[in-house]
PDB file of C-alpha atoms in Angstrom:
ATOM      1  CA  UNK G 110      -8.262   2.657  -7.933  1.00 75.00           C
ATOM      2  CA  UNK G 111     -10.751   4.926  -9.633  1.00 81.00           C
ATOM      3  CA  UNK G 112     -14.243   4.744  -8.120  1.00 78.00           C
ATOM      4  CA  UNK G 113     -16.946   3.717 -10.571  1.00 82.00           C
ATOM      5  CA  UNK G 114     -19.678   6.038 -11.720  1.00 82.00           C
ATOM      6  CA  UNK G 115     -23.072   4.760 -10.586  1.00 79.00           C
ATOM      7  CA  UNK G 116     -26.133   4.409 -12.788  1.00 86.00           C
ATOM      8  CA  UNK G 117     -27.243   7.758 -11.374  1.00 85.00           C
ATOM      9  CA  UNK G 118     -24.113   9.406 -12.837  1.00 80.00           C
ATOM     10  CA  UNK G 119     -22.545   9.932  -9.398  1.00 81.00           C
ATOM     11  CA  UNK G 120     -19.031   8.650  -8.834  1.00 79.00           C
ATOM     12  CA  UNK G 121     -19.074   6.253  -5.889  1.00 86.00           C
ATOM     13  CA  UNK G 122     -16.543   7.984  -3.653  1.00 90.00           C
ATOM     14  CA  UNK G 123     -16.655   8.305   0.123  1.00 91.00           C
ATOM     15  CA  UNK G 124     -18.670  11.458  -0.502  1.00 94.00           C
ATOM     16  CA  UNK G 125     -21.462   9.900  -2.560  1.00 93.00           C
ATOM     17  CA  UNK G 126     -24.999  10.091  -1.201  1.00 92.00           C
ATOM     18  CA  UNK G 127     -24.207  11.838   2.074  1.00 96.00           C
ATOM     19  CA  UNK G 128     -26.702  13.100   4.591  1.00 96.00           C
ATOM     20  CA  UNK G 129     -26.489  16.832   5.352  1.00 97.00           C
ATOM     21  CA  UNK G 130     -24.792  16.049   8.672  1.00 98.00           C
ATOM     22  CA  UNK G 131     -22.257  13.750   7.007  1.00 98.00           C
ATOM     23  CA  UNK G 132     -21.581  16.438   4.399  1.00 98.00           C
ATOM     24  CA  UNK G 133     -20.781  18.910   7.172  1.00 98.00           C
ATOM     25  CA  UNK G 134     -18.568  16.382   8.924  1.00 98.00           C
ATOM     26  CA  UNK G 135     -16.744  15.332   5.748  1.00 98.00           C
ATOM     27  CA  UNK G 136     -16.078  18.963   4.838  1.00 98.00           C
ATOM     28  CA  UNK G 137     -14.695  19.489   8.331  1.00 98.00           C
ATOM     29  CA  UNK G 138     -12.541  16.414   7.745  1.00 98.00           C
ATOM     30  CA  UNK G 139     -11.295  17.782   4.426  1.00 98.00           C
ATOM     31  CA  UNK G 140     -10.511  21.075   6.104  1.00 98.00           C
ATOM     32  CA  UNK G 141      -8.616  19.179   8.823  1.00 98.00           C
ATOM     33  CA  UNK G 142      -6.566  17.237   6.261  1.00 98.00           C
ATOM     34  CA  UNK G 143      -5.789  20.509   4.487  1.00 98.00           C
ATOM     35  CA  UNK G 144      -4.721  22.209   7.720  1.00 97.00           C
ATOM     36  CA  UNK G 145      -2.293  19.362   8.381  1.00 97.00           C
ATOM     37  CA  UNK G 146      -0.972  18.831   4.846  1.00 97.00           C
ATOM     38  CA  UNK G 147      -1.176  22.092   2.910  1.00 97.00           C
ATOM     39  CA  UNK G 148       1.903  23.769   4.306  1.00 96.00           C
ATOM     40  CA  UNK G 149       3.135  25.884   1.394  1.00 97.00           C
ATOM     41  CA  UNK G 150       3.088  29.650   1.846  1.00 97.00           C
ATOM     42  CA  UNK G 151       0.272  30.064  -0.694  1.00 97.00           C
ATOM     43  CA  UNK G 152      -1.932  27.870   1.521  1.00 97.00           C
ATOM     44  CA  UNK G 153      -1.286  29.743   4.782  1.00 96.00           C
ATOM     45  CA  UNK G 154      -4.924  30.875   5.021  1.00 95.00           C
ATOM     46  CA  UNK G 155      -6.043  27.287   5.545  1.00 97.00           C
ATOM     47  CA  UNK G 156      -4.700  26.703   9.048  1.00 96.00           C
ATOM     48  CA  UNK G 157      -5.528  30.215  10.240  1.00 96.00           C
ATOM     49  CA  UNK G 158      -9.110  30.053   8.980  1.00 97.00           C
ATOM     50  CA  UNK G 159      -9.578  26.436  10.063  1.00 98.00           C
ATOM     51  CA  UNK G 160      -8.956  27.420  13.686  1.00 97.00           C
ATOM     52  CA  UNK G 161     -11.466  30.271  13.393  1.00 97.00           C
ATOM     53  CA  UNK G 162     -13.951  27.965  11.648  1.00 98.00           C
ATOM     54  CA  UNK G 163     -13.774  25.344  14.407  1.00 98.00           C
ATOM     55  CA  UNK G 164     -14.470  27.946  17.044  1.00 97.00           C
ATOM     56  CA  UNK G 165     -17.205  29.815  15.155  1.00 97.00           C
ATOM     57  CA  UNK G 166     -18.963  26.619  14.057  1.00 98.00           C
ATOM     58  CA  UNK G 167     -18.436  24.551  17.223  1.00 98.00           C
ATOM     59  CA  UNK G 168     -22.133  24.102  17.970  1.00 98.00           C
ATOM     60  CA  UNK G 169     -23.068  23.107  14.407  1.00 98.00           C
ATOM     61  CA  UNK G 170     -20.082  20.779  14.104  1.00 98.00           C
ATOM     62  CA  UNK G 171     -20.968  19.082  17.385  1.00 98.00           C
ATOM     63  CA  UNK G 172     -24.556  18.611  16.188  1.00 98.00           C
ATOM     64  CA  UNK G 173     -23.349  17.172  12.874  1.00 98.00           C
ATOM     65  CA  UNK G 174     -21.004  14.775  14.653  1.00 98.00           C
ATOM     66  CA  UNK G 175     -23.823  13.639  16.955  1.00 98.00           C
ATOM     67  CA  UNK G 176     -26.108  13.097  13.961  1.00 98.00           C
ATOM     68  CA  UNK G 177     -23.427  11.051  12.182  1.00 98.00           C
ATOM     69  CA  UNK G 178     -22.965   8.963  15.334  1.00 97.00           C
ATOM     70  CA  UNK G 179     -26.734   8.430  15.527  1.00 97.00           C
ATOM     71  CA  UNK G 180     -26.844   7.334  11.879  1.00 97.00           C
ATOM     72  CA  UNK G 181     -24.034   4.810  12.378  1.00 97.00           C
ATOM     73  CA  UNK G 182     -25.646   3.601  15.628  1.00 97.00           C
ATOM     74  CA  UNK G 183     -28.926   3.076  13.771  1.00 97.00           C
ATOM     75  CA  UNK G 184     -27.195   1.062  11.038  1.00 96.00           C
ATOM     76  CA  UNK G 185     -24.740  -0.911  13.170  1.00 97.00           C
ATOM     77  CA  UNK G 186     -26.173  -0.946  16.676  1.00 97.00           C
ATOM     78  CA  UNK G 187     -23.983  -0.767  19.737  1.00 95.00           C
ATOM     79  CA  UNK G 188     -20.919  -1.778  17.690  1.00 96.00           C
ATOM     80  CA  UNK G 189     -21.173   1.337  15.507  1.00 97.00           C
ATOM     81  CA  UNK G 190     -17.815   2.838  16.483  1.00 96.00           C
ATOM     82  CA  UNK G 191     -15.631   0.453  14.468  1.00 97.00           C
ATOM     83  CA  UNK G 192     -17.516   0.950  11.146  1.00 97.00           C
ATOM     84  CA  UNK G 193     -17.674   4.685  11.725  1.00 97.00           C
ATOM     85  CA  UNK G 194     -13.941   4.885  12.383  1.00 97.00           C
ATOM     86  CA  UNK G 195     -13.231   2.688   9.344  1.00 97.00           C
ATOM     87  CA  UNK G 196     -15.341   5.006   7.198  1.00 96.00           C
ATOM     88  CA  UNK G 197     -13.643   8.116   8.585  1.00 97.00           C
ATOM     89  CA  UNK G 198     -10.233   6.588   7.860  1.00 97.00           C
ATOM     90  CA  UNK G 199     -11.355   6.190   4.253  1.00 96.00           C
ATOM     91  CA  UNK G 200     -12.472   9.832   4.220  1.00 97.00           C
ATOM     92  CA  UNK G 201      -9.150  11.113   5.553  1.00 97.00           C
ATOM     93  CA  UNK G 202      -7.162   8.899   3.169  1.00 95.00           C
ATOM     94  CA  UNK G 203      -9.288  10.066   0.251  1.00 95.00           C
ATOM     95  CA  UNK G 204      -8.548  13.712   0.967  1.00 97.00           C
ATOM     96  CA  UNK G 205      -4.838  13.040   1.553  1.00 96.00           C
ATOM     97  CA  UNK G 206      -4.301  11.284  -1.799  1.00 94.00           C
ATOM     98  CA  UNK G 207      -0.828  12.384  -2.932  1.00 94.00           C
ATOM     99  CA  UNK G 208      -1.674  12.701  -6.633  1.00 93.00           C
ATOM    100  CA  UNK G 209      -4.332  15.331  -5.902  1.00 96.00           C
ATOM    101  CA  UNK G 210      -2.646  17.144  -3.019  1.00 96.00           C
ATOM    102  CA  UNK G 211      -1.657  20.362  -4.807  1.00 97.00           C
ATOM    103  CA  UNK G 212      -5.108  20.811  -6.364  1.00 97.00           C
ATOM    104  CA  UNK G 213      -6.749  19.782  -3.094  1.00 98.00           C
ATOM    105  CA  UNK G 214      -4.747  22.412  -1.215  1.00 98.00           C
ATOM    106  CA  UNK G 215      -5.684  25.042  -3.787  1.00 98.00           C
ATOM    107  CA  UNK G 216      -9.355  24.113  -3.366  1.00 98.00           C
ATOM    108  CA  UNK G 217      -8.997  24.142   0.415  1.00 98.00           C
ATOM    109  CA  UNK G 218      -7.592  27.665   0.200  1.00 98.00           C
ATOM    110  CA  UNK G 219     -10.771  28.753  -1.586  1.00 97.00           C
ATOM    111  CA  UNK G 220     -12.894  27.003   1.052  1.00 98.00           C
ATOM    112  CA  UNK G 221     -10.825  28.546   3.860  1.00 98.00           C
ATOM    113  CA  UNK G 222     -11.330  32.032   2.525  1.00 96.00           C
ATOM    114  CA  UNK G 223     -15.055  31.386   2.091  1.00 96.00           C
ATOM    115  CA  UNK G 224     -15.357  29.992   5.621  1.00 97.00           C
ATOM    116  CA  UNK G 225     -14.409  33.320   7.225  1.00 94.00           C
ATOM    117  CA  UNK G 226     -17.842  34.808   6.562  1.00 94.00           C
ATOM    118  CA  UNK G 227     -20.042  31.789   7.278  1.00 97.00           C
ATOM    119  CA  UNK G 228     -22.593  32.344   9.985  1.00 97.00           C
ATOM    120  CA  UNK G 229     -23.610  29.340  12.115  1.00 97.00           C
ATOM    121  CA  UNK G 230     -27.017  29.171  10.410  1.00 97.00           C
ATOM    122  CA  UNK G 231     -25.257  28.845   7.042  1.00 98.00           C
ATOM    123  CA  UNK G 232     -23.057  25.850   7.945  1.00 98.00           C
ATOM    124  CA  UNK G 233     -25.066  23.291   5.942  1.00 98.00           C
ATOM    125  CA  UNK G 234     -25.157  25.487   2.811  1.00 98.00           C
ATOM    126  CA  UNK G 235     -21.453  26.300   3.176  1.00 98.00           C
ATOM    127  CA  UNK G 236     -20.664  22.590   3.538  1.00 98.00           C
ATOM    128  CA  UNK G 237     -22.692  21.645   0.457  1.00 97.00           C
ATOM    129  CA  UNK G 238     -20.927  24.186  -1.749  1.00 97.00           C
ATOM    130  CA  UNK G 239     -17.537  23.364  -0.221  1.00 98.00           C
ATOM    131  CA  UNK G 240     -18.104  19.669  -0.873  1.00 97.00           C
ATOM    132  CA  UNK G 241     -18.580  20.553  -4.548  1.00 96.00           C
ATOM    133  CA  UNK G 242     -15.283  22.464  -4.522  1.00 97.00           C
ATOM    134  CA  UNK G 243     -13.451  19.505  -2.976  1.00 97.00           C
ATOM    135  CA  UNK G 244     -15.124  16.843  -5.102  1.00 95.00           C
ATOM    136  CA  UNK G 245     -14.285  18.748  -8.296  1.00 95.00           C
ATOM    137  CA  UNK G 246     -10.600  18.158  -7.530  1.00 96.00           C
ATOM    138  CA  UNK G 247     -11.085  14.409  -7.334  1.00 94.00           C
ATOM    139  CA  UNK G 248     -13.551  14.131 -10.205  1.00 92.00           C
ATOM    140  CA  UNK G 249     -11.110  16.022 -12.435  1.00 92.00           C
ATOM    141  CA  UNK G 250      -8.310  13.669 -11.408  1.00 90.00           C
ATOM    142  CA  UNK G 251     -10.432  10.554 -11.969  1.00 85.00           C
ATOM    143  CA  UNK G 252     -11.613  11.705 -15.399  1.00 87.00           C
ATOM    144  CA  UNK G 253      -8.094  12.660 -16.426  1.00 85.00           C
ATOM    145  CA  UNK G 254      -6.768   9.300 -15.271  1.00 80.00           C
ATOM    146  CA  UNK G 255      -9.553   7.425 -17.079  1.00 79.00           C
ATOM    147  CA  UNK G 256      -8.766   9.384 -20.258  1.00 80.00           C
ATOM    148  CA  UNK G 257      -5.080   8.569 -19.867  1.00 80.00           C
ATOM    149  CA  UNK G 258      -5.874   4.855 -19.602  1.00 82.00           C
ATOM    150  CA  UNK G 259      -8.110   5.043 -22.670  1.00 80.00           C
ATOM    151  CA  UNK G 260      -5.406   6.906 -24.605  1.00 86.00           C
ATOM    152  CA  UNK G 261      -2.771   4.316 -23.642  1.00 89.00           C
ATOM    153  CA  UNK G 262      -5.065   1.471 -24.683  1.00 87.00           C
ATOM    154  CA  UNK G 263      -5.748   3.172 -28.032  1.00 87.00           C
ATOM    155  CA  UNK G 264      -2.046   3.782 -28.600  1.00 90.00           C
ATOM    156  CA  UNK G 265      -1.212   0.183 -27.707  1.00 89.00           C
ATOM    157  CA  UNK G 266      -3.913  -1.098 -30.051  1.00 88.00           C
ATOM    158  CA  UNK G 267      -2.512   1.006 -32.890  1.00 86.00           C
ATOM    159  CA  UNK G 268       1.249   0.894 -32.352  1.00 89.00           C
ATOM    160  CA  UNK G 269       2.264  -1.778 -29.868  1.00 82.00           C
ATOM    161  CA  UNK G 270       3.505  -4.935 -31.503  1.00 73.00           C
ATOM    162  CA  UNK G 271       1.402  -7.974 -30.917  1.00 70.00           C
ATOM    163  CA  UNK G 272       3.131 -10.356 -28.575  1.00 59.00           C
ATOM    164  CA  UNK G 273       4.387 -13.376 -30.421  1.00 56.00           C
ATOM    165  CA  UNK G 274       4.002 -16.595 -28.525  1.00 52.00           C
ATOM    166  CA  UNK G 275       7.056 -18.713 -29.158  1.00 56.00           C
ATOM    167  CA  UNK G 276       7.141 -22.347 -28.339  1.00 55.00           C
ATOM    168  CA  UNK G 277       9.746 -23.115 -25.732  1.00 55.00           C
ATOM    169  CA  UNK G 278      12.156 -25.886 -26.620  1.00 57.00           C
ATOM    170  CA  UNK G 279      11.421 -29.093 -24.823  1.00 53.00           C
ATOM    171  CA  UNK G 280      13.627 -29.581 -21.805  1.00 54.00           C
ATOM    172  CA  UNK G 281      16.459 -32.035 -22.259  1.00 55.00           C
ATOM    173  CA  UNK G 282      15.746 -35.458 -20.886  1.00 54.00           C
ATOM    174  CA  UNK G 283      17.512 -36.158 -17.656  1.00 55.00           C
ATOM    175  CA  UNK G 284      19.453 -39.376 -17.694  1.00 52.00           C
ATOM    176  CA  UNK G 285      20.377 -41.024 -14.521  1.00 52.00           C
ATOM    177  CA  UNK G 286      23.283 -43.412 -14.646  1.00 52.00           C
ATOM    178  CA  UNK G 287      23.845 -46.014 -12.014  1.00 52.00           C
TER     179      UNK G 287
END
């Protein structure tokens, strides 16, 4: 499934139209997925820097999480936990998409290295630029996949034989003898 591009030109992924707090939280989620899934030697900086990031940004991450909870509570009332958890499952699954994993891990390595110098007051700005790094991976995949589908359709239109509909022979009449 390739998310559609909205009339505003923004692809409608789990990261479309986020609040600043949700951007922070989704970047933390991406970083978490990377720490768990990007296990090749070239991605070793991810887990190391993720642990440092969590500690250094604990206060800002807690505030972002509280703001996300408040937003879901406002939209869904007392039963906000289930829709929030469903949304977060979508976020984690999005980042863990197997077809993008290598490029995602490469992007997460860039984010991990950048995160080492982020001061707590810079968390929102860091998250916004990191979201762009992560989303570029997926946007590139989606565009490439869309181009592939268009290329296949063009090839089929030009070279694939048109299916010939052949009439099936009528079934033989069953005779029952008594």
